Coordinates of C-alpha atoms in Angstrom, one line a residue:
A1 CA 1.5 23.1 24.0
K2 CA -1.8 24.8 25.7
V3 CA 0.5 24.0 29.1
D4 CA 3.8 24.7 28.3
M5 CA 4.5 27.4 25.6
S6 CA 7.9 25.6 25.3
K7 CA 6.0 22.7 23.4
D8 CA 4.2 25.6 21.3
A9 CA 6.3 24.3 17.7
F10 CA 5.3 25.2 14.2
L11 CA 3.7 22.3 12.7
S12 CA 6.6 22.5 9.5
D13 CA 9.0 22.0 12.1
I14 CA 7.5 18.7 14.2
C15 CA 6.5 17.6 10.2
M16 CA 10.4 18.0 9.3
G17 CA 11.6 16.4 12.1
T18 CA 9.1 13.5 12.4
T19 CA 9.9 12.7 8.8
A20 CA 13.7 13.1 9.3
A21 CA 14.4 9.5 8.0
P22 CA 18.2 8.0 9.1
T23 CA 19.8 7.3 5.5
F24 CA 17.5 9.1 3.7
F25 CA 17.2 13.1 5.7
P26 CA 19.1 14.8 8.2
P27 CA 18.5 15.1 11.7
Y28 CA 16.5 18.2 12.2
H29 CA 16.9 20.6 14.8
F30 CA 14.9 23.5 15.9
E31 CA 14.1 25.4 18.8
T32 CA 11.2 27.1 21.0
Q33 CA 10.8 29.4 23.5
G34 CA 8.8 29.0 26.5
S35 CA 6.5 31.8 28.5
S36 CA 9.5 32.0 30.9
G37 CA 12.1 32.8 28.1
I38 CA 14.0 29.5 28.2
V39 CA 14.9 28.5 25.4
R40 CA 13.9 24.5 24.6
R41 CA 16.2 22.6 21.8
F42 CA 15.1 20.0 20.2
N43 CA 16.8 17.5 17.7
L44 CA 15.0 15.1 15.9
I45 CA 14.7 12.2 13.6
D46 CA 12.3 9.9 12.0
D47 CA 9.6 9.0 14.8
G48 CA 9.8 5.8 13.2
V49 CA 13.3 4.8 14.9
L50 CA 10.7 5.2 18.1
A51 CA 7.5 3.7 17.1
Q52 CA 6.8 2.2 13.5
N53 CA 2.6 2.3 15.1
P54 CA 2.7 5.2 17.1
T55 CA -0.9 4.6 18.0
S56 CA -0.3 2.9 21.7
L57 CA 2.0 6.5 22.1
A58 CA -1.4 8.2 21.2
I59 CA -3.3 6.3 23.3
N60 CA -1.3 6.9 26.6
E61 CA -1.0 10.5 26.0
V62 CA -4.8 10.2 26.2
I63 CA -4.8 7.6 29.5
K64 CA -2.3 10.6 31.2
E65 CA -5.1 13.0 30.7
A66 CA -7.6 10.8 31.7
V67 CA -5.5 9.9 35.5
K68 CA -4.9 13.5 35.2
K69 CA -8.6 14.2 35.7
S70 CA -8.4 16.6 33.0
P71 CA -11.0 18.9 31.7
R72 CA -10.8 17.9 28.6
F73 CA -11.6 14.4 29.6
P74 CA -13.7 15.1 32.3
S75 CA -16.1 11.6 32.4
M76 CA -13.6 9.3 31.0
I77 CA -12.3 6.1 32.9
P78 CA -8.8 5.4 31.3
Q79 CA -9.2 1.5 30.8
D80 CA -12.6 2.3 28.8
Y81 CA -11.3 2.1 25.8
A82 CA -15.0 1.8 24.2
K83 CA -14.5 5.4 24.3
F84 CA -11.4 5.6 21.9
L85 CA -11.7 6.4 18.4
V86 CA -8.8 5.8 16.6
L87 CA -8.0 7.1 13.2
S88 CA -4.6 5.5 11.9
L89 CA -3.1 6.5 9.1
G90 CA -0.1 5.0 6.9
T91 CA 1.5 5.2 3.6
G92 CA -0.4 1.4 3.2
Q93 CA 2.9 -0.4 2.0
V94 CA 4.3 -3.0 4.4
A95 CA 8.3 -2.8 4.0
G96 CA 9.9 -5.6 2.7
G97 CA 7.7 -7.7 1.7
G98 CA 7.5 -11.3 3.6
Y99 CA 10.5 -13.7 3.8
N100 CA 10.1 -17.6 4.3
A101 CA 12.5 -19.7 6.6
K102 CA 13.7 -22.1 4.2
E103 CA 15.2 -19.4 2.2
V104 CA 16.6 -16.9 4.8
S105 CA 18.4 -19.8 6.8
K106 CA 20.6 -19.8 3.5
W107 CA 21.6 -16.2 4.2
N108 CA 24.7 -15.1 5.0
M109 CA 25.8 -11.7 7.6
L110 CA 25.9 -9.5 4.5
S111 CA 22.2 -10.7 3.3
W112 CA 20.3 -9.6 6.7
L113 CA 21.9 -6.0 6.2
Y114 CA 21.2 -5.9 2.2
R115 CA 19.3 -7.8 -0.3
N116 CA 17.3 -7.0 -3.2
G117 CA 17.6 -3.7 -2.4
N118 CA 16.3 -4.2 1.1
V119 CA 17.3 -4.2 4.5
P120 CA 15.9 -7.1 6.0
I121 CA 16.7 -7.3 9.3
V122 CA 15.0 -3.6 9.8
S123 CA 12.3 -4.9 7.7
M124 CA 12.0 -7.5 9.9
L125 CA 12.1 -5.4 13.2
S126 CA 9.9 -2.8 11.9
Q127 CA 6.9 -5.0 11.2
A128 CA 7.5 -7.1 14.1
S129 CA 7.2 -3.8 15.8
Q130 CA 3.6 -2.2 13.9
G131 CA 2.3 -6.0 14.8
V132 CA 3.3 -6.2 18.8
V133 CA 1.5 -2.8 18.7
D134 CA -2.0 -4.3 16.5
I135 CA -1.8 -6.9 18.9
N136 CA -2.0 -5.3 22.0
L137 CA -4.3 -3.0 21.0
F138 CA -6.8 -5.2 19.4
V139 CA -6.4 -7.2 23.1
A140 CA -7.3 -4.2 24.9
F141 CA -10.4 -2.9 22.5
Q142 CA -11.4 -6.2 22.9
I143 CA -11.7 -6.8 26.8
S144 CA -13.2 -3.1 26.9
K145 CA -15.7 -4.4 24.7
L146 CA -16.5 -7.6 27.2
L147 CA -16.5 -5.4 29.9
S148 CA -18.5 -2.8 28.8
P149 CA -22.5 -4.3 29.3
L150 CA -20.9 -5.5 32.7
K151 CA -19.9 -2.0 33.4
T152 CA -23.8 -1.1 32.7
T153 CA -25.4 -3.6 34.5
S154 CA -23.4 -2.7 37.8
E155 CA -24.0 0.8 37.5
S156 CA -27.4 0.4 37.3

């Protein structure tokens, strides 16, 4: 928003758009206007459709700024995850619970779409997506911790 005024939206619009979960809330539309007068239109649905765990997206934004040598991150090396502090807040709930292969192997097509008040296929895809982000970030942070002493030694 500091660079492009058309991205300077009200927090209430951002919250309404990023929580417009399909089947629960309608999509959300709002507009902003940049300093040049050009109107930017936003048509949004829940951010969980794109990323159940947006941590990697947030980290990518910081890395992009570091690569561009942004004054906000003057001494940051993009791969230096040791300098990152991640605070990830969630609902504290795991959607859908666990499933076992023996039970699932007996399901028909409709059971994948609706079972005991849940939508198993959506729950499984969401959990898998979150798990991949967790694993990737865990590995990146662990590698950065291992490399940190090496950088300190080689910089001396």
